């Protein structure tokens, strides 16, 4: 949550910082701000409440000049979204500026002490104590980088900060403690960059260093120096990240979310890349550090995650149970780690987190690992905290997802979970011969099936959305493997259109929710052809009998559905294990089109942020 950027070099820092903020806006958009310093010791601060456009306009009308700058895009925790509460925050003399991601848990105590020493505060944030703390340490004689290190050490709570002093040309100091989101440092030629996340760096450099917790980095145009929080020098190799710039461009699409929904066939292909050996019909997951004996010894697989990633985990658990014949379940990560779960080395805990930063999921993974369980994460973020929290990381390679609502990363996560289930099945001897060959053939066809699903949904969803976008509530229902997709459809509808929606098993309807049925509550029924299809038809008939409008998502050629439903969104004939992936497309598009008709800012829905680094 919150995005920080920094630049030092010879270019116009304001341009680079603002561009970085544009690419990180998905991390929070309650306010934004930046500070730029020139070589004569002048510091210029610009801050605006609301979305980034407001800051862009402000800088347009009040331009700043300088070759060093830091910027911030905020998801408010302490203090409402306002210009005063926007970062960067400065010390009393206006010489030290700080951008902060995280929470200063002891800010009240620090603020009271600083105020007693004569420091005046201009905001209601916890973050503002940091520049004052640095100023106090500087006054005691510490050099700037040392003052930042000591100040970071006095803050309780995980955080990432980037700091500049007006009178320290070329210098930016960043610190990272605990997990409040990552900090990546990009190396250029005669210039350097800092960012919470790769999208801000990709346009400028492919040489990136990911800071680890408890580290400090001293950044100058000519290079950077890494230190531990104890002040010792540290070294680590720089990563080469190879991400095409086109991934950051919206192209002809109206929103990134729509672009990312349409990228799903490619995303699925990338998740499969080099993980299937067709000659042997085997799935090869070199990242999974379990021997055949260890796989055979597993007695439980547990998927954890939050929101959309949890829905992917719910599907993943079904895959493991079906393909690897191992008891598998799923759980909300935030609940799992607070209930003292019984774990041992025969349990494999798989955390799904596209951002690799979700505090609840990281906490749960660490907890599981500490208790001796085997752990893995499925993530779209190389170098993220999740890749360290778990024993091993399976990258989904979906490419940057800019829309705040997760779309293609969910599809990629389900594909990766399918591959894990196949690998476990092979290792445990439950998936071999023709069955294994069939599963491998099926998943290899998935990108094409997703392409077909997109085409079919595109043909009908717009007209359906036009008929129902004024509804006050939606219900999404499904059975078996499609139940998690009903939940996902409801989540997408809620977060993009702000219409109330609920997703549940169709079997639950007659136990209460059917009371909600009436003309104003469309029911989206995931009625693809599979073993539960007859039961879904019954559920649809029961809704229709009570006057509820039904939008069915169905397998092409299913005549029975046409007779029962008001509208049908077709999907291609798909093996039942892959139906949840294929059915995700129409529910995403229905939510998207509904939200678009309502004129919502779909890429940045209100109150949300792309990575949730606070518990
Ligand atoms: C919904 C959405 C969220 C995330 C959740 C977990 O569209 O994006 O529900 O799925 O916040 O995020 P990650 O996957 O980053 O752990």
Coordinates of C-alpha atoms and ligand atoms in Angstrom, one line a residue:
X1 CA 0.0 0.0 0.0
X2 CA 1.3 3.4 -1.0
X3 CA 3.9 3.7 -3.7
X4 CA 7.3 5.5 -3.4
X5 CA 9.6 6.6 -6.2
X6 CA 12.9 8.4 -6.3
X7 CA 15.3 9.6 -9.0
X8 CA 18.8 11.0 -9.0
X9 CA 20.7 11.8 -12.1
X10 CA 20.8 14.5 -14.8
X11 CA 17.3 14.4 -16.2
X12 CA 14.3 16.5 -15.2
X13 CA 13.5 14.7 -11.9
X14 CA 9.9 15.9 -11.8
X15 CA 9.2 14.1 -15.1
X16 CA 10.8 10.9 -14.0
X17 CA 9.1 10.9 -10.6
X18 CA 5.6 11.8 -12.0
X19 CA 6.0 9.0 -14.6
X20 CA 7.0 6.6 -11.8
X21 CA 3.9 7.6 -9.8
X22 CA 1.7 7.1 -12.9
X23 CA 3.0 3.5 -13.0
X24 CA 2.5 3.0 -9.2
X25 CA -0.9 4.7 -8.9
X26 CA -2.5 1.3 -8.4
X27 CA -0.8 1.1 -5.0
X28 CA -3.0 3.9 -3.6
X29 CA -4.7 6.9 -4.9
X30 CA -6.0 9.0 -2.0
X31 CA -3.4 11.7 -2.6
X32 CA 0.0 12.1 -4.3
X33 CA 3.0 14.4 -3.9
X34 CA 6.6 14.9 -4.8
X35 CA 9.7 16.9 -3.8
X36 CA 12.4 18.0 -6.2
X37 CA 15.8 19.4 -5.3
X38 CA 18.1 21.4 -7.5
X39 CA 21.9 21.5 -7.1
X40 CA 21.8 24.9 -5.4
X41 CA 20.1 23.5 -2.3
X42 CA 16.6 24.5 -3.2
X43 CA 13.7 22.1 -2.5
X44 CA 10.3 22.3 -4.1
X45 CA 7.3 20.5 -2.7
X46 CA 4.0 19.8 -4.5
X47 CA 1.2 17.8 -3.0
X48 CA -2.5 17.3 -3.9
X49 CA -5.4 15.4 -2.5
X50 CA -7.2 12.8 -4.6
X51 CA -6.0 11.0 -7.7
X52 CA -2.7 11.6 -9.4
X53 CA -4.3 13.8 -12.1
X54 CA -4.6 16.5 -9.4
X55 CA -0.9 16.5 -8.8
X56 CA -0.1 16.4 -12.5
X57 CA -2.3 19.5 -12.9
X58 CA -0.6 21.2 -9.9
X59 CA 2.9 20.6 -11.3
X60 CA 1.7 21.7 -14.7
X61 CA 0.6 25.1 -13.3
X62 CA 3.5 25.3 -10.7
X63 CA 6.4 23.6 -12.4
X64 CA 9.5 22.6 -10.5
X65 CA 13.1 22.1 -11.7
X66 CA 15.9 19.9 -10.4
X67 CA 17.6 16.6 -11.1
X68 CA 16.8 14.8 -7.9
X69 CA 13.3 13.9 -6.5
X70 CA 11.1 11.6 -4.5
X71 CA 7.4 11.0 -4.9
X72 CA 4.5 9.2 -3.2
X73 CA 1.1 7.9 -4.0
X74 CA -1.0 7.3 -0.8
X75 CA -3.5 4.9 0.5
X76 CA -4.6 6.7 3.7
X77 CA -4.1 5.0 7.1
X78 CA -3.6 7.9 9.6
X79 CA -5.3 11.1 8.6
X80 CA -7.9 11.6 5.8
X81 CA -6.9 12.1 2.2
X82 CA -5.8 15.8 2.0
X83 CA -3.0 17.9 0.6
X84 CA -1.6 18.4 4.1
X85 CA -1.6 14.6 4.8
X86 CA 0.0 13.9 1.4
X87 CA 3.7 12.9 1.3
X88 CA 6.5 13.9 1.1
X89 CA 6.6 15.3 4.6
X90 CA 9.3 17.8 5.6
X91 CA 11.1 18.8 8.8
X92 CA 10.5 22.3 10.3
X93 CA 13.2 23.9 8.2
X94 CA 11.8 22.4 5.0
X95 CA 15.2 20.8 4.2
X96 CA 14.5 17.1 4.8
X97 CA 11.8 15.4 2.9
X98 CA 10.5 11.8 3.4
X99 CA 8.1 9.5 1.6
X100 CA 6.9 6.6 3.7
X101 CA 5.1 3.3 3.1
X102 CA 3.9 1.5 6.3
X103 CA 2.7 2.6 9.7
X104 CA 4.7 4.3 12.4
X105 CA 3.2 2.3 15.3
X106 CA 4.8 4.5 18.0
X107 CA 4.1 7.8 16.3
X108 CA 2.0 9.2 19.1
X109 CA 4.9 8.8 21.6
X110 CA 7.5 10.1 19.1
X111 CA 5.3 13.0 18.1
X112 CA 4.7 14.0 21.8
X113 CA 8.4 14.0 22.5
X114 CA 9.3 15.9 19.4
X115 CA 6.6 18.5 20.0
X116 CA 7.9 18.9 23.5
X117 CA 11.3 19.7 21.9
X118 CA 9.7 22.4 19.8
X119 CA 8.9 20.6 16.6
X120 CA 5.7 21.8 14.9
X121 CA 3.6 19.4 12.8
X122 CA 1.5 20.2 9.8
X123 CA -0.4 17.0 9.2
X124 CA -2.4 14.3 11.0
X125 CA -0.2 11.5 9.7
X126 CA 2.1 9.1 11.6
X127 CA 4.7 9.6 8.8
X128 CA 5.5 13.2 9.6
X129 CA 7.5 12.3 12.6
X130 CA 10.2 10.8 10.4
X131 CA 11.7 13.9 8.9
X132 CA 11.6 15.5 12.4
X133 CA 13.4 12.6 13.9
X134 CA 16.0 12.7 11.1
X135 CA 16.4 16.4 11.7
X136 CA 17.0 15.8 15.5
X137 CA 19.7 13.2 14.7
X138 CA 21.4 15.5 12.2
X139 CA 21.4 18.3 14.8
X140 CA 23.2 15.8 17.1
X141 CA 26.0 15.6 14.4
X142 CA 25.1 12.4 12.5
X143 CA 25.7 12.5 8.7
X144 CA 22.5 12.3 6.7
X145 CA 22.6 8.6 5.8
X146 CA 23.4 7.8 9.4
X147 CA 20.5 9.9 10.6
X148 CA 18.2 8.1 8.3
X149 CA 19.4 4.7 9.5
X150 CA 19.0 5.7 13.2
X151 CA 15.6 7.2 12.6
X152 CA 14.4 4.1 10.8
X153 CA 15.6 2.1 13.8
X154 CA 13.5 4.2 16.2
X155 CA 10.3 3.6 14.3
X156 CA 8.2 0.7 15.4
X157 CA 6.3 -1.1 12.6
X158 CA 7.3 -2.3 9.2
X159 CA 8.1 0.5 6.7
X160 CA 9.9 1.6 3.6
X161 CA 11.1 5.2 3.3
X162 CA 13.0 7.3 0.9
X163 CA 14.6 10.5 2.1
X164 CA 16.4 13.6 0.7
X165 CA 18.2 16.5 2.2
X166 CA 18.2 19.8 0.2
X167 CA 21.9 20.3 0.9
X168 CA 23.1 16.8 -0.1
X169 CA 23.3 17.0 -3.9
X170 CA 22.7 13.8 -5.7
X171 CA 21.8 11.8 -2.6
X172 CA 18.7 9.8 -1.8
X173 CA 18.7 7.4 1.2
X174 CA 16.1 4.6 1.4
X175 CA 15.5 2.2 4.2
X176 CA 13.4 -0.9 4.5
X177 CA 12.3 -2.6 7.8
X178 CA 10.1 -5.6 8.0
X179 CA 7.5 -6.0 5.3
X180 CA 5.6 -2.9 4.3
X181 CA 6.0 -3.6 0.6
X182 CA 9.2 -3.8 -1.3
X183 CA 11.8 -1.3 -2.4
X184 CA 13.7 -1.8 -5.7
X185 CA 16.6 0.2 -6.8
X186 CA 17.3 0.6 -10.5
X187 CA 20.7 1.3 -11.8
X188 CA 21.1 3.5 -14.9
X189 CA 24.1 5.1 -16.5
X190 CA 24.9 8.2 -14.5
X191 CA 21.4 7.9 -12.9
X192 CA 19.6 5.8 -10.4
X193 CA 16.0 5.1 -9.5
X194 CA 14.0 3.9 -6.5
X195 CA 10.5 2.4 -6.6
X196 CA 8.1 0.3 -4.6
X197 CA 7.5 -1.9 -7.6
X198 CA 8.9 -2.7 -11.0
X199 CA 6.5 -0.9 -13.2
X200 CA 8.1 2.4 -12.3
X201 CA 11.6 1.1 -13.2
X202 CA 10.9 -0.9 -16.3
X203 CA 10.8 2.2 -18.6
X204 CA 14.3 3.2 -17.5
X205 CA 16.4 0.2 -16.7
X206 CA 16.5 -3.6 -16.5
X207 CA 19.2 -3.7 -13.8
X208 CA 17.4 -3.9 -10.4
X209 CA 18.3 -4.6 -6.8
X210 CA 15.5 -5.7 -4.5
X211 CA 16.1 -4.4 -1.0
X212 CA 15.5 -6.9 1.8
X213 CA 14.1 -6.1 5.1
X214 CA 16.5 -4.4 7.6
X215 CA 18.5 -2.8 4.9
X216 CA 19.5 0.8 4.0
X217 CA 20.6 1.9 0.6
X218 CA 22.5 5.1 -0.2
X219 CA 21.7 6.1 -3.8
X220 CA 23.7 8.5 -6.0
X221 CA 23.7 9.0 -9.7
X222 CA 27.0 7.0 -10.1
X223 CA 25.7 4.0 -8.1
X224 CA 24.4 2.7 -4.8
X225 CA 25.7 1.3 -1.6
X226 CA 23.8 -1.2 0.5
X227 CA 24.1 -1.4 4.3
X228 CA 22.5 -3.4 7.0
X229 CA 20.4 -1.6 9.6
X230 CA 23.4 -2.1 11.9
X231 CA 25.4 0.1 9.6
X232 CA 27.6 -2.7 8.1
X233 CA 28.2 -2.8 4.3
X234 CA 26.2 -5.4 2.5
X235 CA 26.3 -6.8 -1.0
X236 CA 23.9 -8.7 -3.2
X237 CA 23.7 -9.3 -6.9
X238 CA 21.6 -7.1 -9.2
X239 CA 18.7 -8.8 -11.1
X240 CA 18.2 -8.4 -14.8
X241 CA 14.4 -7.9 -15.3
X242 CA 13.2 -8.5 -18.8
X243 CA 9.7 -7.1 -19.1
X244 CA 8.4 -5.6 -22.3
X245 CA 7.3 -1.9 -22.0
X246 CA 4.1 -2.7 -23.9
X247 CA 2.9 -4.4 -20.7
X248 CA 2.7 -0.9 -19.1
X249 CA 0.7 0.6 -22.0
X250 CA -3.0 0.6 -22.3
X251 CA -3.0 0.6 -26.1
X252 CA -6.4 0.8 -27.6
X253 CA -8.2 -0.5 -24.5
X254 CA -10.3 1.9 -22.5
X255 CA -8.9 0.5 -19.2
X256 CA -6.0 -1.6 -18.1
X257 CA -8.5 -4.0 -16.5
X258 CA -10.0 -4.7 -19.9
X259 CA -6.6 -5.1 -21.5
X260 CA -5.6 -7.5 -18.8
X261 CA -8.8 -9.5 -19.1
X262 CA -7.9 -9.9 -22.8
X263 CA -4.3 -10.8 -22.0
X264 CA -5.4 -13.9 -20.2
X265 CA -4.7 -16.4 -23.0
X266 CA -1.1 -15.1 -23.2
X267 CA -0.8 -15.0 -19.4
X268 CA -1.9 -18.7 -19.2
X269 CA 0.6 -19.6 -21.9
X270 CA 3.4 -17.9 -20.0
X271 CA 2.4 -19.7 -16.8
X272 CA 2.8 -23.0 -18.7
X273 CA 6.0 -22.1 -20.5
X274 CA 8.7 -24.7 -20.1
X275 CA 6.7 -26.4 -17.4
X276 CA 5.3 -29.2 -19.5
X277 CA 7.4 -32.0 -21.2
X278 CA 5.1 -33.2 -24.0
X279 CA 7.3 -36.1 -24.9
X280 CA 6.8 -37.7 -21.4
X281 CA 3.4 -36.1 -20.7
X282 CA 4.9 -34.7 -17.5
X283 CA 4.8 -31.5 -15.6
X284 CA 8.2 -30.3 -14.6
X285 CA 8.2 -27.8 -11.7
X286 CA 11.9 -27.5 -10.9
X287 CA 11.0 -24.8 -8.3
X288 CA 9.1 -27.3 -6.1
X289 CA 11.7 -28.6 -3.7
X290 CA 9.9 -31.8 -2.7
X291 CA 11.4 -35.2 -3.5
X292 CA 9.1 -38.0 -4.6
X293 CA 9.4 -39.5 -1.1
X294 CA 8.4 -36.2 0.5
X295 CA 5.5 -35.8 -1.9
X296 CA 4.3 -39.3 -1.1
X297 CA 4.6 -38.5 2.6
X298 CA 2.3 -35.4 2.4
X299 CA -1.0 -35.9 4.2
X300 CA -2.4 -32.5 3.6
X301 CA -2.2 -29.5 1.2
X302 CA -3.6 -26.2 2.3
X303 CA -4.0 -23.2 0.0
X304 CA -4.1 -19.8 1.7
X305 CA -4.6 -16.3 0.3
X306 CA -6.9 -13.3 0.4
X307 CA -9.7 -12.1 -1.9
X308 CA -9.2 -13.2 -5.5
X309 CA -6.1 -15.1 -4.6
X310 CA -8.1 -17.1 -2.1
X311 CA -10.6 -18.0 -4.8
X312 CA -7.7 -19.2 -7.0
X313 CA -6.6 -21.3 -3.9
X314 CA -10.1 -22.8 -3.5
X315 CA -9.9 -24.0 -7.1
X316 CA -6.3 -25.2 -6.4
X317 CA -7.4 -27.3 -3.5
X318 CA -9.9 -29.1 -5.7
X319 CA -7.1 -29.7 -8.3
X320 CA -4.8 -31.3 -5.7
X321 CA -7.6 -33.5 -4.3
X322 CA -8.6 -34.7 -7.7
X323 CA -5.2 -35.1 -9.4
X324 CA -2.9 -35.9 -6.4
X325 CA -5.5 -37.6 -4.3
X326 CA -4.3 -35.7 -1.2
X327 CA -6.7 -34.1 1.3
X328 CA -6.6 -30.5 0.3
X329 CA -8.4 -27.4 1.6
X330 CA -8.2 -23.6 1.5
X331 CA -8.4 -20.9 4.1
X332 CA -8.4 -17.1 4.5
X333 CA -4.7 -16.4 5.3
X334 CA -5.6 -13.8 7.9
X335 CA -7.7 -16.3 9.9
X336 CA -5.3 -19.2 9.5
X337 CA -2.4 -17.6 11.3
X338 CA -4.5 -16.5 14.2
X339 CA -5.9 -19.9 15.2
X340 CA -2.9 -21.9 16.2
X341 CA -3.2 -24.4 13.4
X342 CA -1.8 -27.9 13.8
X343 CA 1.0 -28.4 11.2
X344 CA 4.0 -30.6 10.6
X345 CA 6.3 -31.5 7.8
X346 CA 3.7 -33.6 6.1
X347 CA 1.6 -30.5 5.4
X348 CA 2.3 -28.4 2.3
X349 CA 1.0 -24.8 2.7
X350 CA 0.7 -22.9 -0.6
X351 CA 0.2 -19.1 -0.3
X352 CA -1.2 -17.4 -3.4
X353 CA -0.4 -13.7 -3.6
X354 CA -0.1 -11.9 -7.0
X355 CA 1.6 -8.9 -5.4
X356 CA 3.8 -11.0 -3.1
X357 CA 3.2 -8.4 -0.5
X358 CA -0.1 -9.1 1.2
X359 CA 0.7 -8.9 4.9
X360 CA -1.9 -11.5 5.9
X361 CA -0.6 -14.0 3.5
X362 CA 3.0 -13.4 4.4
X363 CA 2.3 -13.7 8.1
X364 CA 0.5 -17.0 7.5
X365 CA 3.3 -18.4 5.3
X366 CA 6.0 -17.5 7.9
X367 CA 3.9 -19.0 10.7
X368 CA 3.4 -22.2 8.7
X369 CA 7.1 -22.5 8.0
X370 CA 8.1 -21.8 11.6
X371 CA 5.9 -24.7 12.6
X372 CA 7.7 -27.1 10.3
X373 CA 5.2 -27.2 7.4
X374 CA 6.5 -27.3 3.9
X375 CA 5.7 -24.0 2.2
X376 CA 5.4 -22.6 -1.4
X377 CA 4.1 -19.4 -2.8
X378 CA 2.4 -18.7 -6.2
X379 CA 3.1 -15.1 -7.1
X380 CA 3.5 -12.7 -10.0
X381 CA 6.2 -10.6 -8.2
X382 CA 9.8 -11.8 -8.6
X383 CA 11.9 -10.7 -5.7
X384 CA 8.9 -10.0 -3.5
X385 CA 8.7 -10.7 0.1
X386 CA 6.5 -13.8 -0.5
X387 CA 9.4 -15.4 -2.5
X388 CA 11.4 -15.2 0.8
X389 CA 8.7 -16.0 3.2
X390 CA 8.0 -19.4 1.6
X391 CA 10.5 -22.2 0.9
X392 CA 10.0 -21.9 -2.8
X393 CA 8.3 -19.5 -5.2
X394 CA 6.4 -20.4 -8.4
X395 CA 6.3 -17.3 -10.5
X396 CA 3.2 -17.0 -12.7
X397 CA 4.9 -14.7 -15.2
X398 CA 1.6 -12.9 -16.0
X399 CA 3.4 -9.6 -16.5
X400 CA 2.6 -6.3 -14.7
X401 CA -1.1 -6.1 -13.7
X402 CA -2.0 -2.5 -13.5
X403 CA -5.7 -2.7 -12.9
X404 CA -6.3 -2.8 -9.1
X405 CA -8.8 -5.7 -9.5
X406 CA -6.9 -8.9 -10.1
X407 CA -7.8 -10.6 -13.4
X408 CA -5.1 -12.2 -15.4
X409 CA -3.1 -13.1 -12.2
X410 CA -6.0 -15.1 -11.0
X411 CA -6.1 -17.1 -14.2
X412 CA -2.3 -17.6 -14.0
X413 CA -2.5 -18.6 -10.4
X414 CA -5.1 -21.3 -11.1
X415 CA -3.0 -22.6 -14.0
X416 CA 0.0 -22.8 -11.7
X417 CA -2.0 -24.6 -9.0
X418 CA -3.1 -27.1 -11.7
X419 CA 0.5 -27.7 -12.5
X420 CA 1.4 -28.2 -8.9
X421 CA -1.4 -30.7 -8.6
X422 CA -0.2 -32.6 -11.6
X423 CA 3.4 -32.6 -10.3
X424 CA 2.2 -33.9 -6.9
X425 CA 0.1 -36.5 -8.7
X426 CA 3.1 -37.7 -10.7
X427 CA 5.3 -37.7 -7.6
X428 CA 2.7 -39.6 -5.5
X429 CA 1.9 -42.0 -8.3
X430 CA -1.8 -41.0 -8.6
X431 CA -1.4 -39.5 -12.0
X432 CA 0.2 -41.5 -14.7
X433 CA -0.3 -43.1 -18.1
X434 CA -3.3 -42.0 -20.1
X435 CA -4.8 -40.0 -17.3
X436 CA -1.6 -37.9 -17.0
X437 CA -1.4 -37.5 -20.8
X438 CA -5.0 -36.3 -20.9
X439 CA -4.4 -33.7 -18.1
X440 CA -1.4 -32.4 -19.8
X441 CA -3.2 -32.2 -23.2
X442 CA -6.1 -30.4 -21.5
X443 CA -4.0 -27.7 -19.9
X444 CA -2.0 -27.2 -23.1
X445 CA -5.3 -26.3 -24.8
X446 CA -6.3 -23.8 -22.1
X447 CA -4.9 -20.6 -23.8
X448 CA -7.0 -21.4 -26.9
X449 CA -10.1 -22.1 -24.8
X450 CA -9.6 -18.8 -22.9
X451 CA -9.4 -17.0 -26.3
X452 CA -12.6 -18.6 -27.4
X453 CA -14.3 -17.7 -24.1
X454 CA -13.3 -14.1 -24.5
X455 CA -14.7 -14.0 -28.0
X456 CA -18.0 -15.5 -27.0
X457 CA -18.4 -13.3 -23.9
X458 CA -17.5 -10.2 -25.9
X459 CA -20.3 -11.0 -28.3
X460 CA -23.0 -10.9 -25.6
X461 CA -21.9 -9.3 -22.3
X462 CA -22.3 -5.7 -23.4
X463 CA -26.0 -6.0 -24.2
X464 CA -26.6 -8.0 -21.0
X465 CA -24.9 -5.4 -18.9
X466 CA -27.0 -2.7 -20.5
X467 CA -30.1 -4.5 -19.3
X468 CA -29.0 -4.9 -15.7
X469 CA -26.5 -2.2 -14.8
X470 CA -29.1 -0.4 -12.8
X471 CA -29.8 -3.4 -10.5
X472 CA -29.2 -2.9 -6.8
X473 CA -27.8 -6.3 -6.2
X474 CA -26.5 -9.4 -8.0
X475 CA -26.3 -13.0 -7.0
X476 CA -23.6 -15.3 -8.5
X477 CA -24.2 -19.1 -8.1
X478 CA -22.3 -22.2 -9.0
X479 CA -21.6 -25.7 -7.9
X480 CA -18.5 -27.7 -7.4
X481 CA -15.5 -26.2 -9.1
X482 CA -17.6 -23.3 -10.2
X483 CA -18.6 -22.2 -6.7
X484 CA -15.3 -20.2 -6.2
X485 CA -15.9 -18.5 -9.6
X486 CA -19.4 -17.5 -8.3
X487 CA -17.6 -15.9 -5.4
X488 CA -15.0 -14.3 -7.7
X489 CA -17.8 -12.9 -10.0
X490 CA -19.5 -11.3 -7.0
X491 CA -16.2 -9.8 -5.8
X492 CA -15.4 -8.4 -9.2
X493 CA -18.9 -6.9 -9.5
X494 CA -18.6 -5.3 -6.0
X495 CA -15.2 -3.8 -6.4
X496 CA -15.6 -2.4 -9.9
X497 CA -19.3 -1.5 -10.1
X498 CA -19.9 -0.8 -6.4
X499 CA -23.2 -2.8 -6.7
X500 CA -23.8 -5.2 -3.9
X501 CA -23.2 -8.8 -5.0
X502 CA -23.0 -12.2 -3.3
X503 CA -21.4 -15.4 -4.6
X504 CA -22.4 -18.8 -3.3
X505 CA -23.0 -22.4 -3.9
X506 CA -26.3 -22.9 -5.9
X507 CA -27.1 -25.6 -3.3
X508 CA -27.3 -22.9 -0.6
X509 CA -30.0 -20.9 -2.4
X510 CA -33.0 -22.8 -0.9
X511 CA -31.5 -22.6 2.6
X512 CA -32.1 -18.8 2.8
X513 CA -30.7 -16.6 0.0
X514 CA -33.6 -17.5 -2.4
X515 CA -35.6 -15.0 -0.2
X516 CA -33.7 -12.3 -2.0
X517 CA -35.0 -13.3 -5.4
X518 CA -37.2 -10.7 -7.1
X519 CA -37.2 -8.7 -10.4
X520 CA -34.4 -6.5 -9.3
X521 CA -31.7 -9.1 -8.4
X522 CA -30.2 -10.7 -11.5
X523 CA -28.8 -14.2 -10.8
X524 CA -25.7 -15.1 -12.7
X525 CA -25.8 -18.9 -12.8
X526 CA -22.6 -20.7 -13.8
X527 CA -24.2 -23.6 -15.5
X528 CA -21.5 -25.2 -17.6
X529 CA -21.9 -28.8 -18.7
X530 CA -20.4 -31.1 -16.1
X531 CA -21.6 -33.6 -13.6
X532 CA -23.4 -31.0 -11.6
X533 CA -25.1 -29.4 -14.6
X534 CA -28.6 -31.1 -13.9
X535 CA -28.5 -29.7 -10.4
X536 CA -27.6 -26.2 -11.7
X537 CA -30.6 -26.4 -14.0
X538 CA -32.8 -27.2 -11.0
X539 CA -31.4 -24.1 -9.2
X540 CA -32.0 -22.0 -12.2
X541 CA -35.6 -23.2 -12.5
X542 CA -36.2 -22.4 -8.9
X543 CA -35.0 -18.9 -9.4
X544 CA -37.1 -18.4 -12.5
X545 CA -40.2 -19.8 -10.7
X546 CA -39.8 -16.9 -8.3
X547 CA -39.5 -14.2 -11.0
X548 CA -35.7 -13.8 -10.7
X549 CA -33.9 -12.8 -13.9
X550 CA -31.2 -15.3 -14.8
X551 CA -28.0 -14.7 -16.7
X552 CA -26.6 -18.2 -17.4
X553 CA -22.9 -18.8 -18.2
X554 CA -23.1 -22.1 -20.2
X555 CA -21.3 -24.5 -22.5
X556 CA -22.1 -23.8 -26.1
X557 CA -24.9 -25.9 -27.5
X558 CA -26.7 -26.5 -24.1
X559 CA -30.3 -26.2 -25.2
X560 CA -31.9 -26.7 -21.8
X561 CA -30.3 -23.5 -20.5
X562 CA -31.6 -21.4 -23.4
X563 CA -35.1 -22.4 -22.4
X564 CA -34.7 -21.4 -18.7
X565 CA -32.4 -18.4 -18.7
X566 CA -33.2 -14.8 -19.8
X567 CA -29.7 -14.4 -21.2
X568 CA -26.9 -16.8 -21.9
X569 CA -23.1 -16.1 -22.1
X570 CA -21.6 -19.0 -24.0
X571 CA -18.3 -20.7 -23.2
X572 CA -16.5 -23.3 -25.3
X573 CA -16.8 -27.0 -24.5
X574 CA -14.1 -27.3 -21.8
X575 CA -12.8 -30.2 -19.7
X576 CA -14.5 -29.9 -16.3
X577 CA -11.3 -29.3 -14.3
X578 CA -10.6 -26.3 -16.5
X579 CA -14.1 -24.8 -16.4
X580 CA -13.4 -22.6 -13.5
X581 CA -10.6 -20.9 -15.5
X582 CA -12.7 -20.5 -18.6
X583 CA -15.8 -19.3 -16.7
X584 CA -13.7 -16.6 -15.0
X585 CA -13.6 -14.6 -18.2
X586 CA -17.4 -14.0 -18.6
X587 CA -17.9 -13.0 -14.9
X588 CA -15.0 -10.6 -15.2
X589 CA -16.3 -9.1 -18.4
X590 CA -19.9 -8.8 -17.0
X591 CA -18.5 -6.9 -14.0
X592 CA -16.3 -4.7 -16.2
X593 CA -19.1 -3.8 -18.6
X594 CA -21.5 -3.0 -15.8
X595 CA -18.9 -0.8 -14.0
X596 CA -18.1 0.9 -17.3
X597 CA -21.8 1.8 -17.9
X598 CA -21.9 3.3 -14.5
X599 CA -18.9 5.5 -15.4
X600 CA -16.7 4.1 -12.7
X601 CA -12.9 4.4 -12.5
X602 CA -12.4 0.7 -13.1
X603 CA -8.6 0.6 -12.9
X604 CA -8.6 2.3 -9.6
X605 CA -11.8 1.5 -7.7
X606 CA -12.5 3.6 -4.7
X607 CA -11.0 2.8 -1.3
X608 CA -8.8 0.0 -2.7
X609 CA -5.1 -0.5 -3.4
X610 CA -3.3 -3.2 -5.4
X611 CA -1.2 -4.5 -2.6
X612 CA -2.4 -4.7 1.0
X613 CA 0.7 -4.4 3.2
X614 CA -1.1 -3.8 6.5
X615 CA -2.9 -6.4 8.5
Ligands
LIG1 C1 -9.6 -8.4 -5.9 C2 -8.2 -8.3 -5.5 C3 -7.9 -8.6 -4.1 C4 -6.6 -9.4 -3.9 C5 -6.2 -9.6 -2.5 C6 -5.0 -10.4 -2.3 O1 -9.6 -8.1 -7.3 O2 -7.3 -8.0 -6.2 O3 -9.0 -9.3 -3.5 O4 -6.8 -10.6 -4.5 O5 -6.0 -8.3 -1.9 O6 -3.9 -9.8 -3.0 P1 -2.6 -10.6 -3.4 O7 -3.0 -11.5 -4.5 O8 -1.7 -9.5 -3.9 O9 -2.1 -11.2 -2.2

